[in-house]
Amino acid sequence: MKLSPDIPLCSPEQDEFGYSTLSSFIADSIISTENPNGIVISINAPWGYGKSSLMNFISYYISERSPEIHIVNFNPWWFSSRENLVNQFFAEFGAQIKRNPKLKKITSAIGEYAGVLGQAAAIGSGYPIITPIANFFGKGIKSILKKDVQRLKNDLASDLKKSGNKFVFFIDDIDRLTPEEIKELFKIVKVLADFPNVIYILSFDMDIVCEAINLSYGIDGKAYLEKIIQASFSLPKIDKLRLRRTLFSKLWVIGGESGFKENIWHEVMNVYFSGLDSLIRNPRDIIRVTNALNVTYPPVKSEIFSPDFVAIEFIRIFCPKLYTTIKSNKKYFAGPNDERHTDREELIKFHNAWLENIDEVNRNDIKTIVQILFPKLNNIFGNTIHGSNWVSQWRKERRICSDECFDIYFNFTIDSDFVSKTELEIFKESANEESSIIGILESSTEIYRLDGTNKVQEYISKIRDIAAEIDEGRASNIIKAIFNCGNKLLTTVPETRVSLSSLPFRWYIDYTIEDLLEKIPEDLRGAFLIDCTKSSSSLTLLVEVIRFAERVKEEPDKRGHSSYNAISDADLAIAKDSLCERLASSTLEELLSLPNLDMVLFCWGEWADNETVNNKIRPILENELSAIKFLATYFYFSQTFSFGDALARSQAYLNSRSIQKYINVGALEEKLKSFPHESLSRKQLLVVDTFLKDVEARRNDTSDDSEA
C-alpha cells in the first residue's frame, strides 16, 4: 500500500497534467525580460488544481536556465497578523540577498525601508511597534524614523537597478488567508510593485481573492487586481483524459493482477463511467480517492465485489452525508424489493429526501450510481423490480446490495505486509554473504501481499532506497545474488499485460542494479559485469541488464547520469559476446525455461546473428510440446472495444510473423493441427488455438504481402 502525499510537485518530470509547457514559457519570459520594473504575474485556479506545482515548475526552469536570478519563496499562510506579513516578507527578501556579499548595500537599504514600512503598518493598525526587521539588517528604529520614506524607497530602487541582479518573488496560497490578511498582502505588493529588477508571481483562486477584496474595501476586487497585476494566467484546464489516465493507473495498481481480473476491471470502468467520472475534477480528487482505496480495499478485497467497493468509496469521499445515510439505513438500500409493495411509499419518501440534498450538478450521476449499487431503488425511481430470486446471485457475487455482504463494505481493517525498516537493516547486514541475500529474496517470492503483489517487488524497490548506504562489497554481493536468483524472481512476479499497469518488474531490477553499480569503482565496473555474464545463473536478467546498459550508452542525454556510462564499449562488447556464447551452448530445454524468452532471442539475434539463433531454435519442431511452450513466449492479450463498453476487452493474440524467422510456421501449423488437443492444458489450448487462427487469417489476408 502506497499513499500519495497531497503536496505540490517539484520537477516538471513529474508533470502528469500538462502544466510544464506553460511554466516553461513563463520562466523563459521572466528570464528574457530585461530590467523589469516591478512586474506582477498571477497564476489563477481553484484549490486542488495544481497552482503550487506550476509555481514550482516555473522556479525549477528559472533556476536551471538562469541560476544567477535570485528566487525568494514567501508563503503568507505561514504567518498571522498584518505585522507578521510585513516583517516576514522583508525577512525573506533580506535572507536571500544577505548570502551575497556583493549585495551588502542593498541589504542595508532594505533594512531601512522595511523598518519604516513595518512601523507605519503597526501604527496604522494599532499594533505595538516592532523593530526585528530593522535590527535584522543592522539598523535601529530611531535612526530610521529620521529619514524620509520616499527617499528611502528611491535609494533602494536605485541600488536594485545598479546591482543588475534580478529577483523573483513566489507568493503562494494567498487564497488561504483571511480577507484582512489578503488586503494587507496586496498592500505590500502594491507598495513594492514598481521596484526595478523585481518580479512577483502570485498564485490564488481569483474568485476567493476578489470576494475578500470586496469585503475589505467595498470595491470591485477584479478591477482592483487589474491595477496591480500586469500578466494574469489561468491554469490550463486539465484534459479529462489526463485525469482519467492518472486515476486509472493508480486504481489498477491498487487492484493488482489478482485483484482486478479482466472482467472485474471492465465492470469497475463501467460503473465509473456511469456516474463517478464527474466527481473527479482535479489532481487532488485523485489523491483523495486513491489514498482511501489504498487503505480500505486490500484488507477486504477477497470478500467484496470490487466495482461496488470502488463506487461506495467514491461516495464516502465525495458525498459523506449520503455515505452515512446508506451505512445507517441498510433496510432502505440492501436486499430485494418487497414484491407486495407494502413499503414502496415509505421508500419513495426516504430516498427523495437524501436525493434532494445532493448537489444539483452531481445529482443525476449519484442517483445512477446508487441505483447500480442497490437494484431495489430501480423500483423507487422507476418500475423495475428485483425480487427475492436475485438474493442468491447477489450473495454469490458478494454485492453490496446483499444483506449478508452489506456490512463488510463499511468495516475497515488494515493488514499490510511490507518490508519494514528492521528487515531492511537485516538485509544490509546480510549482504556480507551472497547466499544470505539469495535466501531473503527467494523466500520473499513466496509471500504475497493483500493487494496481490509479491513481497520481493518491494525488496527490489527498497534496495534502491538504501543503495547510497551500501559499501562496494555489499553492493557487489547484492548484484550477484539478484543475477543468480533472477529466474525465480521473474517467474513469481507475472508482468501485467494491460497498458494501465505499472512498469515491468524486470525494469525495476534494471534500475536497482544501475544504482548499486555506482558503488563499484568505475575502472572495475566493466570487468565486474563481464564476470557476472560468465558466471551468474539468470541469463534473462543478464541479457536485460546488458541491453539496458547498451541503450543508456547509445542515448546518454536521454538518461542523464548513469553508472553504465563508465563502462567502455569494448567491455560491453565482451559482455554481449559472453552471453551469446552461453546462449549458444544452452540446450533447447534450458532456453525454453528462460523467462521473457522473446526478449532474449531478439537481443541474441542483434548481438550475434539471426542464423545462429535460427539454427538453435529450429529443432523445436521435433517436439510439439516444446513448440507450444515456445509459442507461449509470444502469446499475449490485445485490447478490443465493443459498443457500450467503457473499457477494452482482452483478446488473445499471437503474431505468427514474429516467429517465422526462427521456425517454419507452415510446418508447425500442420504438426499442431494433427496433435491430440485433449492432452493439452487450458492455457496450452488457448496458445495453440490463437496461433492457428492467426496463421489462417494471414493466409487469407491478401494485403499481408511479402512480410508475412
PDB file of C-alpha atoms in Angstrom, residues 365-626:
ATOM      1  CA  ASP A 365     -24.896  10.841 -11.641  1.00  0.00           C
ATOM      2  CA  ILE A 366     -25.095   9.955  -7.948  1.00  0.00           C
ATOM      3  CA  LYS A 367     -28.638   8.728  -8.405  1.00  0.00           C
ATOM      4  CA  THR A 368     -27.479   6.433 -11.222  1.00  0.00           C
ATOM      5  CA  ILE A 369     -24.595   5.043  -9.138  1.00  0.00           C
ATOM      6  CA  VAL A 370     -26.800   4.336  -6.132  1.00  0.00           C
ATOM      7  CA  GLN A 371     -29.271   2.530  -8.383  1.00  0.00           C
ATOM      8  CA  ILE A 372     -26.436   0.377  -9.751  1.00  0.00           C
ATOM      9  CA  LEU A 373     -25.250  -0.444  -6.238  1.00  0.00           C
ATOM     10  CA  PHE A 374     -28.725  -1.113  -4.867  1.00  0.00           C
ATOM     11  CA  PRO A 375     -31.051  -2.529  -7.549  1.00  0.00           C
ATOM     12  CA  LYS A 376     -34.131  -2.259  -5.318  1.00  0.00           C
ATOM     13  CA  LEU A 377     -34.002   1.506  -5.923  1.00  0.00           C
ATOM     14  CA  ASN A 378     -34.863   0.906  -9.579  1.00  0.00           C
ATOM     15  CA  ASN A 379     -38.386   0.363  -8.360  1.00  0.00           C
ATOM     16  CA  ILE A 380     -38.290   3.638  -6.442  1.00  0.00           C
ATOM     17  CA  PHE A 381     -37.018   5.776  -9.301  1.00  0.00           C
ATOM     18  CA  GLY A 382     -38.529   3.544 -11.994  1.00  0.00           C
ATOM     19  CA  ASN A 383     -40.639   0.441 -12.476  1.00  0.00           C
ATOM     20  CA  THR A 384     -38.105  -2.413 -12.483  1.00  0.00           C
ATOM     21  CA  ILE A 385     -38.480  -4.933  -9.668  1.00  0.00           C
ATOM     22  CA  HIS A 386     -35.675  -7.055  -8.233  1.00  0.00           C
ATOM     23  CA  GLY A 387     -37.362  -9.766  -6.211  1.00  0.00           C
ATOM     24  CA  SER A 388     -36.115 -12.495  -3.899  1.00  0.00           C
ATOM     25  CA  ASN A 389     -34.900 -14.563  -6.849  1.00  0.00           C
ATOM     26  CA  TRP A 390     -31.894 -12.222  -7.033  1.00  0.00           C
ATOM     27  CA  VAL A 391     -30.728 -12.824  -3.449  1.00  0.00           C
ATOM     28  CA  SER A 392     -28.577 -15.905  -4.083  1.00  0.00           C
ATOM     29  CA  GLN A 393     -26.832 -14.306  -7.063  1.00  0.00           C
ATOM     30  CA  TRP A 394     -26.037 -11.136  -5.122  1.00  0.00           C
ATOM     31  CA  ARG A 395     -24.684 -13.202  -2.239  1.00  0.00           C
ATOM     32  CA  LYS A 396     -22.578 -15.320  -4.574  1.00  0.00           C
ATOM     33  CA  GLU A 397     -21.162 -12.215  -6.261  1.00  0.00           C
ATOM     34  CA  ARG A 398     -20.663 -10.590  -2.814  1.00  0.00           C
ATOM     35  CA  ARG A 399     -22.516  -7.493  -3.893  1.00  0.00           C
ATOM     36  CA  ILE A 400     -23.108  -4.596  -1.524  1.00  0.00           C
ATOM     37  CA  CYS A 401     -26.850  -4.984  -2.111  1.00  0.00           C
ATOM     38  CA  SER A 402     -26.746  -8.412  -0.468  1.00  0.00           C
ATOM     39  CA  ASP A 403     -28.000  -8.309   3.105  1.00  0.00           C
ATOM     40  CA  GLU A 404     -25.265 -10.749   4.080  1.00  0.00           C
ATOM     41  CA  CYS A 405     -22.447  -8.787   2.447  1.00  0.00           C
ATOM     42  CA  PHE A 406     -23.572  -5.205   3.080  1.00  0.00           C
ATOM     43  CA  ASP A 407     -21.749  -4.724   6.403  1.00  0.00           C
ATOM     44  CA  ILE A 408     -18.387  -5.859   5.000  1.00  0.00           C
ATOM     45  CA  TYR A 409     -18.259  -2.738   2.827  1.00  0.00           C
ATOM     46  CA  PHE A 410     -18.294  -0.494   5.895  1.00  0.00           C
ATOM     47  CA  ASN A 411     -15.915  -2.396   8.210  1.00  0.00           C
ATOM     48  CA  PHE A 412     -12.265  -1.492   7.544  1.00  0.00           C
ATOM     49  CA  THR A 413      -9.223  -3.382   8.730  1.00  0.00           C
ATOM     50  CA  ILE A 414      -5.586  -2.643   7.892  1.00  0.00           C
ATOM     51  CA  ASP A 415      -3.390  -5.648   7.286  1.00  0.00           C
ATOM     52  CA  SER A 416      -0.325  -4.774   5.237  1.00  0.00           C
ATOM     53  CA  ASP A 417       2.782  -6.855   4.692  1.00  0.00           C
ATOM     54  CA  PHE A 418       5.577  -4.552   3.617  1.00  0.00           C
ATOM     55  CA  VAL A 419       9.317  -4.600   4.069  1.00  0.00           C
ATOM     56  CA  SER A 420       9.938  -2.899   7.404  1.00  0.00           C
ATOM     57  CA  LYS A 421      12.926  -0.788   8.425  1.00  0.00           C
ATOM     58  CA  THR A 422      14.103  -3.654  10.636  1.00  0.00           C
ATOM     59  CA  GLU A 423      14.003  -6.038   7.696  1.00  0.00           C
ATOM     60  CA  LEU A 424      15.999  -3.577   5.601  1.00  0.00           C
ATOM     61  CA  GLU A 425      18.647  -3.333   8.303  1.00  0.00           C
ATOM     62  CA  ILE A 426      18.869  -7.133   8.428  1.00  0.00           C
ATOM     63  CA  PHE A 427      19.094  -7.174   4.652  1.00  0.00           C
ATOM     64  CA  LYS A 428      22.013  -4.719   4.674  1.00  0.00           C
ATOM     65  CA  GLU A 429      23.864  -6.735   7.302  1.00  0.00           C
ATOM     66  CA  SER A 430      23.192  -9.986   5.437  1.00  0.00           C
ATOM     67  CA  ALA A 431      24.688  -8.513   2.274  1.00  0.00           C
ATOM     68  CA  ASN A 432      28.117  -9.629   3.528  1.00  0.00           C
ATOM     69  CA  GLU A 433      27.107 -13.060   2.226  1.00  0.00           C
ATOM     70  CA  GLU A 434      25.686 -13.524  -1.258  1.00  0.00           C
ATOM     71  CA  SER A 435      23.922 -16.714  -0.203  1.00  0.00           C
ATOM     72  CA  SER A 436      22.082 -14.861   2.585  1.00  0.00           C
ATOM     73  CA  ILE A 437      20.711 -12.318   0.111  1.00  0.00           C
ATOM     74  CA  ILE A 438      19.567 -15.092  -2.209  1.00  0.00           C
ATOM     75  CA  GLY A 439      17.755 -16.725   0.706  1.00  0.00           C
ATOM     76  CA  ILE A 440      15.956 -13.493   1.658  1.00  0.00           C
ATOM     77  CA  LEU A 441      14.918 -12.684  -1.918  1.00  0.00           C
ATOM     78  CA  GLU A 442      13.764 -16.199  -2.774  1.00  0.00           C
ATOM     79  CA  SER A 443      11.773 -16.575   0.445  1.00  0.00           C
ATOM     80  CA  SER A 444      10.091 -13.219  -0.211  1.00  0.00           C
ATOM     81  CA  THR A 445       8.815 -14.503  -3.560  1.00  0.00           C
ATOM     82  CA  GLU A 446       6.564 -16.838  -1.588  1.00  0.00           C
ATOM     83  CA  ILE A 447       4.946 -14.011   0.404  1.00  0.00           C
ATOM     84  CA  TYR A 448       2.066 -12.381  -1.434  1.00  0.00           C
ATOM     85  CA  ARG A 449       0.658  -9.118  -0.150  1.00  0.00           C
ATOM     86  CA  LEU A 450      -3.003  -8.322   0.209  1.00  0.00           C
ATOM     87  CA  ASP A 451      -3.060  -6.234  -2.971  1.00  0.00           C
ATOM     88  CA  GLY A 452      -1.833  -9.229  -4.973  1.00  0.00           C
ATOM     89  CA  THR A 453       1.747  -8.053  -5.338  1.00  0.00           C
ATOM     90  CA  ASN A 454       4.788 -10.017  -4.267  1.00  0.00           C
ATOM     91  CA  LYS A 455       6.998  -9.014  -1.361  1.00  0.00           C
ATOM     92  CA  VAL A 456      10.126  -9.365  -3.487  1.00  0.00           C
ATOM     93  CA  GLN A 457       8.927  -6.422  -5.566  1.00  0.00           C
ATOM     94  CA  GLU A 458       9.090  -4.214  -2.508  1.00  0.00           C
ATOM     95  CA  TYR A 459      12.522  -5.552  -1.620  1.00  0.00           C
ATOM     96  CA  ILE A 460      13.829  -4.601  -5.060  1.00  0.00           C
ATOM     97  CA  SER A 461      12.364  -1.104  -4.718  1.00  0.00           C
ATOM     98  CA  LYS A 462      13.622  -0.655  -1.161  1.00  0.00           C
ATOM     99  CA  ILE A 463      17.145  -1.689  -2.165  1.00  0.00           C
ATOM    100  CA  ARG A 464      17.237   1.453  -4.298  1.00  0.00           C
ATOM    101  CA  ASP A 465      16.331   3.479  -1.213  1.00  0.00           C
ATOM    102  CA  ILE A 466      19.341   2.185   0.721  1.00  0.00           C
ATOM    103  CA  ALA A 467      21.801   1.920  -2.173  1.00  0.00           C
ATOM    104  CA  ALA A 468      23.679   5.015  -1.031  1.00  0.00           C
ATOM    105  CA  GLU A 469      24.272   3.401   2.382  1.00  0.00           C
ATOM    106  CA  ILE A 470      25.765   0.188   0.988  1.00  0.00           C
ATOM    107  CA  ASP A 471      29.509  -0.266   0.518  1.00  0.00           C
ATOM    108  CA  GLU A 472      31.215  -1.783  -2.519  1.00  0.00           C
ATOM    109  CA  GLY A 473      31.414  -5.312  -1.140  1.00  0.00           C
ATOM    110  CA  ARG A 474      27.752  -5.482  -0.178  1.00  0.00           C
ATOM    111  CA  ALA A 475      26.664  -3.884  -3.458  1.00  0.00           C
ATOM    112  CA  SER A 476      28.661  -6.500  -5.366  1.00  0.00           C
ATOM    113  CA  ASN A 477      27.063  -9.348  -3.395  1.00  0.00           C
ATOM    114  CA  ILE A 478      23.535  -7.996  -3.880  1.00  0.00           C
ATOM    115  CA  ILE A 479      24.000  -7.638  -7.647  1.00  0.00           C
ATOM    116  CA  LYS A 480      25.374 -11.177  -7.932  1.00  0.00           C
ATOM    117  CA  ALA A 481      22.549 -12.514  -5.751  1.00  0.00           C
ATOM    118  CA  ILE A 482      19.936 -10.890  -7.993  1.00  0.00           C
ATOM    119  CA  PHE A 483      21.602 -12.296 -11.088  1.00  0.00           C
ATOM    120  CA  ASN A 484      21.762 -15.769  -9.540  1.00  0.00           C
ATOM    121  CA  CYS A 485      18.128 -15.961  -8.420  1.00  0.00           C
ATOM    122  CA  GLY A 486      16.758 -13.785 -11.211  1.00  0.00           C
ATOM    123  CA  ASN A 487      14.768 -16.511 -12.952  1.00  0.00           C
ATOM    124  CA  LYS A 488      12.792 -17.218  -9.793  1.00  0.00           C
ATOM    125  CA  LEU A 489      12.214 -13.512  -9.203  1.00  0.00           C
ATOM    126  CA  LEU A 490      10.849 -13.041 -12.716  1.00  0.00           C
ATOM    127  CA  THR A 491       8.688 -16.159 -12.835  1.00  0.00           C
ATOM    128  CA  THR A 492       6.977 -15.476  -9.493  1.00  0.00           C
ATOM    129  CA  VAL A 493       6.116 -11.876 -10.377  1.00  0.00           C
ATOM    130  CA  PRO A 494       3.946 -12.036 -13.505  1.00  0.00           C
ATOM    131  CA  GLU A 495       4.004  -8.887 -15.607  1.00  0.00           C
ATOM    132  CA  THR A 496       0.716  -7.074 -16.035  1.00  0.00           C
ATOM    133  CA  ARG A 497      -0.407  -7.148 -19.618  1.00  0.00           C
ATOM    134  CA  VAL A 498      -2.589  -4.048 -19.950  1.00  0.00           C
ATOM    135  CA  SER A 499      -1.452  -0.537 -20.695  1.00  0.00           C
ATOM    136  CA  LEU A 500      -2.652   0.867 -17.369  1.00  0.00           C
ATOM    137  CA  SER A 501      -0.282  -1.302 -15.367  1.00  0.00           C
ATOM    138  CA  SER A 502       2.942  -0.326 -13.696  1.00  0.00           C
ATOM    139  CA  LEU A 503       6.315  -0.883 -15.348  1.00  0.00           C
ATOM    140  CA  PRO A 504       7.514  -4.471 -15.886  1.00  0.00           C
ATOM    141  CA  PHE A 505       9.226  -5.859 -12.817  1.00  0.00           C
ATOM    142  CA  ARG A 506      12.464  -6.523 -14.711  1.00  0.00           C
ATOM    143  CA  TRP A 507      12.758  -2.789 -15.421  1.00  0.00           C
ATOM    144  CA  TYR A 508      12.749  -2.095 -11.697  1.00  0.00           C
ATOM    145  CA  ILE A 509      15.553  -4.615 -11.381  1.00  0.00           C
ATOM    146  CA  ASP A 510      17.411  -2.708 -14.120  1.00  0.00           C
ATOM    147  CA  TYR A 511      17.176   0.499 -12.135  1.00  0.00           C
ATOM    148  CA  THR A 512      18.180  -1.188  -8.885  1.00  0.00           C
ATOM    149  CA  ILE A 513      21.306  -2.716 -10.406  1.00  0.00           C
ATOM    150  CA  GLU A 514      22.106   0.611 -12.063  1.00  0.00           C
ATOM    151  CA  ASP A 515      22.059   2.271  -8.626  1.00  0.00           C
ATOM    152  CA  LEU A 516      24.115  -0.459  -6.970  1.00  0.00           C
ATOM    153  CA  LEU A 517      26.762  -0.316  -9.707  1.00  0.00           C
ATOM    154  CA  GLU A 518      27.570   3.215  -8.540  1.00  0.00           C
ATOM    155  CA  LYS A 519      29.341   1.561  -5.608  1.00  0.00           C
ATOM    156  CA  ILE A 520      31.641  -0.388  -7.915  1.00  0.00           C
ATOM    157  CA  PRO A 521      34.692   1.710  -8.882  1.00  0.00           C
ATOM    158  CA  GLU A 522      34.410   2.979 -12.447  1.00  0.00           C
ATOM    159  CA  ASP A 523      37.636   1.302 -13.591  1.00  0.00           C
ATOM    160  CA  LEU A 524      36.380  -2.060 -12.278  1.00  0.00           C
ATOM    161  CA  ARG A 525      32.758  -1.788 -13.351  1.00  0.00           C
ATOM    162  CA  GLY A 526      33.118  -3.259 -16.826  1.00  0.00           C
ATOM    163  CA  ALA A 527      35.163  -6.237 -15.609  1.00  0.00           C
ATOM    164  CA  PHE A 528      32.618  -6.851 -12.848  1.00  0.00           C
ATOM    165  CA  LEU A 529      29.725  -7.075 -15.315  1.00  0.00           C
ATOM    166  CA  ILE A 530      31.734  -9.287 -17.649  1.00  0.00           C
ATOM    167  CA  ASP A 531      32.409 -11.660 -14.764  1.00  0.00           C
ATOM    168  CA  CYS A 532      28.673 -11.755 -13.981  1.00  0.00           C
ATOM    169  CA  THR A 533      27.799 -12.623 -17.590  1.00  0.00           C
ATOM    170  CA  LYS A 534      30.175 -15.579 -17.390  1.00  0.00           C
ATOM    171  CA  SER A 535      29.188 -16.997 -14.020  1.00  0.00           C
ATOM    172  CA  SER A 536      25.720 -15.864 -12.910  1.00  0.00           C
ATOM    173  CA  SER A 537      22.665 -18.060 -13.389  1.00  0.00           C
ATOM    174  CA  SER A 538      19.887 -15.889 -14.796  1.00  0.00           C
ATOM    175  CA  LEU A 539      20.590 -15.408 -18.478  1.00  0.00           C
ATOM    176  CA  THR A 540      17.366 -13.435 -18.885  1.00  0.00           C
ATOM    177  CA  LEU A 541      18.300 -10.800 -16.321  1.00  0.00           C
ATOM    178  CA  LEU A 542      21.858 -10.626 -17.611  1.00  0.00           C
ATOM    179  CA  VAL A 543      20.610 -10.029 -21.160  1.00  0.00           C
ATOM    180  CA  GLU A 544      18.091  -7.463 -19.864  1.00  0.00           C
ATOM    181  CA  VAL A 545      20.720  -5.508 -17.917  1.00  0.00           C
ATOM    182  CA  ILE A 546      23.309  -5.528 -20.709  1.00  0.00           C
ATOM    183  CA  ARG A 547      20.595  -4.444 -23.142  1.00  0.00           C
ATOM    184  CA  PHE A 548      19.648  -1.644 -20.749  1.00  0.00           C
ATOM    185  CA  ALA A 549      23.286  -0.557 -20.440  1.00  0.00           C
ATOM    186  CA  GLU A 550      23.639  -0.588 -24.214  1.00  0.00           C
ATOM    187  CA  ARG A 551      20.637   1.709 -24.665  1.00  0.00           C
ATOM    188  CA  VAL A 552      21.841   4.081 -21.965  1.00  0.00           C
ATOM    189  CA  LYS A 553      25.189   4.446 -23.708  1.00  0.00           C
ATOM    190  CA  GLU A 554      23.541   4.920 -27.100  1.00  0.00           C
ATOM    191  CA  GLU A 555      21.438   7.824 -25.765  1.00  0.00           C
ATOM    192  CA  PRO A 556      23.404   9.326 -22.858  1.00  0.00           C
ATOM    193  CA  ASP A 557      21.495  12.624 -22.918  1.00  0.00           C
ATOM    194  CA  LYS A 558      18.142  10.909 -22.616  1.00  0.00           C
ATOM    195  CA  ARG A 559      19.018   9.024 -19.436  1.00  0.00           C
ATOM    196  CA  GLY A 560      21.390  11.565 -17.915  1.00  0.00           C
ATOM    197  CA  HIS A 561      23.883  10.355 -15.341  1.00  0.00           C
ATOM    198  CA  SER A 562      24.106   6.579 -15.203  1.00  0.00           C
ATOM    199  CA  SER A 563      26.567   4.124 -13.710  1.00  0.00           C
ATOM    200  CA  TYR A 564      26.663   2.423 -17.127  1.00  0.00           C
ATOM    201  CA  ASN A 565      28.316   5.431 -18.753  1.00  0.00           C
ATOM    202  CA  ALA A 566      31.613   4.417 -17.150  1.00  0.00           C
ATOM    203  CA  ILE A 567      31.578   1.037 -18.899  1.00  0.00           C
ATOM    204  CA  SER A 568      33.617   1.080 -22.081  1.00  0.00           C
ATOM    205  CA  ASP A 569      32.208  -0.036 -25.418  1.00  0.00           C
ATOM    206  CA  ALA A 570      34.872  -2.738 -25.508  1.00  0.00           C
ATOM    207  CA  ASP A 571      33.770  -4.175 -22.149  1.00  0.00           C
ATOM    208  CA  LEU A 572      30.142  -4.037 -23.221  1.00  0.00           C
ATOM    209  CA  ALA A 573      31.013  -5.944 -26.409  1.00  0.00           C
ATOM    210  CA  ILE A 574      32.832  -8.618 -24.376  1.00  0.00           C
ATOM    211  CA  ALA A 575      29.782  -8.944 -22.078  1.00  0.00           C
ATOM    212  CA  LYS A 576      27.476  -9.401 -25.070  1.00  0.00           C
ATOM    213  CA  ASP A 577      29.796 -11.973 -26.643  1.00  0.00           C
ATOM    214  CA  SER A 578      29.900 -13.847 -23.353  1.00  0.00           C
ATOM    215  CA  LEU A 579      26.126 -14.031 -23.183  1.00  0.00           C
ATOM    216  CA  CYS A 580      25.847 -15.096 -26.824  1.00  0.00           C
ATOM    217  CA  GLU A 581      28.294 -17.943 -26.171  1.00  0.00           C
ATOM    218  CA  ARG A 582      26.319 -19.107 -23.160  1.00  0.00           C
ATOM    219  CA  LEU A 583      23.036 -18.969 -25.073  1.00  0.00           C
ATOM    220  CA  ALA A 584      24.561 -20.902 -27.955  1.00  0.00           C
ATOM    221  CA  SER A 585      25.801 -23.624 -25.589  1.00  0.00           C
ATOM    222  CA  SER A 586      22.455 -23.926 -23.786  1.00  0.00           C
ATOM    223  CA  THR A 587      20.160 -26.826 -24.506  1.00  0.00           C
ATOM    224  CA  LEU A 588      16.798 -26.206 -26.104  1.00  0.00           C
ATOM    225  CA  GLU A 589      15.130 -27.171 -22.841  1.00  0.00           C
ATOM    226  CA  GLU A 590      17.248 -24.638 -20.952  1.00  0.00           C
ATOM    227  CA  LEU A 591      16.315 -21.903 -23.400  1.00  0.00           C
ATOM    228  CA  LEU A 592      12.606 -22.677 -23.175  1.00  0.00           C
ATOM    229  CA  SER A 593      12.780 -22.374 -19.396  1.00  0.00           C
ATOM    230  CA  LEU A 594      14.025 -18.782 -19.593  1.00  0.00           C
ATOM    231  CA  PRO A 595      11.546 -16.057 -18.607  1.00  0.00           C
ATOM    232  CA  ASN A 596      10.939 -13.469 -21.346  1.00  0.00           C
ATOM    233  CA  LEU A 597      12.492 -15.699 -23.983  1.00  0.00           C
ATOM    234  CA  ASP A 598      11.214 -13.455 -26.776  1.00  0.00           C
ATOM    235  CA  MET A 599      13.343 -10.578 -25.464  1.00  0.00           C
ATOM    236  CA  VAL A 600      16.355 -12.868 -25.026  1.00  0.00           C
ATOM    237  CA  LEU A 601      16.142 -14.185 -28.598  1.00  0.00           C
ATOM    238  CA  PHE A 602      15.714 -10.692 -30.013  1.00  0.00           C
ATOM    239  CA  CYS A 603      18.873  -9.435 -28.274  1.00  0.00           C
ATOM    240  CA  TRP A 604      20.806 -12.573 -29.164  1.00  0.00           C
ATOM    241  CA  GLY A 605      19.903 -12.073 -32.809  1.00  0.00           C
ATOM    242  CA  GLU A 606      21.066  -8.457 -32.690  1.00  0.00           C
ATOM    243  CA  TRP A 607      24.319  -9.203 -30.881  1.00  0.00           C
ATOM    244  CA  ALA A 608      25.284 -12.325 -32.858  1.00  0.00           C
ATOM    245  CA  ASP A 609      23.303 -13.101 -35.986  1.00  0.00           C
ATOM    246  CA  ASN A 610      19.831 -14.406 -36.636  1.00  0.00           C
ATOM    247  CA  GLU A 611      21.125 -17.525 -38.402  1.00  0.00           C
ATOM    248  CA  THR A 612      22.808 -18.692 -35.180  1.00  0.00           C
ATOM    249  CA  VAL A 613      19.542 -18.214 -33.309  1.00  0.00           C
ATOM    250  CA  ASN A 614      17.590 -19.917 -36.083  1.00  0.00           C
ATOM    251  CA  ASN A 615      19.788 -22.981 -36.009  1.00  0.00           C
ATOM    252  CA  LYS A 616      19.322 -23.223 -32.259  1.00  0.00           C
ATOM    253  CA  ILE A 617      15.556 -22.832 -32.297  1.00  0.00           C
ATOM    254  CA  ARG A 618      14.727 -24.778 -35.471  1.00  0.00           C
ATOM    255  CA  PRO A 619      14.807 -28.233 -33.795  1.00  0.00           C
ATOM    256  CA  ILE A 620      11.842 -27.099 -31.722  1.00  0.00           C
ATOM    257  CA  LEU A 621       9.564 -28.582 -34.379  1.00  0.00           C
ATOM    258  CA  GLU A 622      10.698 -32.039 -33.383  1.00  0.00           C
ATOM    259  CA  ASN A 623       8.600 -31.858 -30.208  1.00  0.00           C
ATOM    260  CA  GLU A 624       5.098 -30.404 -30.235  1.00  0.00           C
ATOM    261  CA  LEU A 625       5.010 -29.622 -26.516  1.00  0.00           C
ATOM    262  CA  SER A 626       8.287 -27.733 -26.782  1.00  0.00           C
TER     263      SER A 626
END
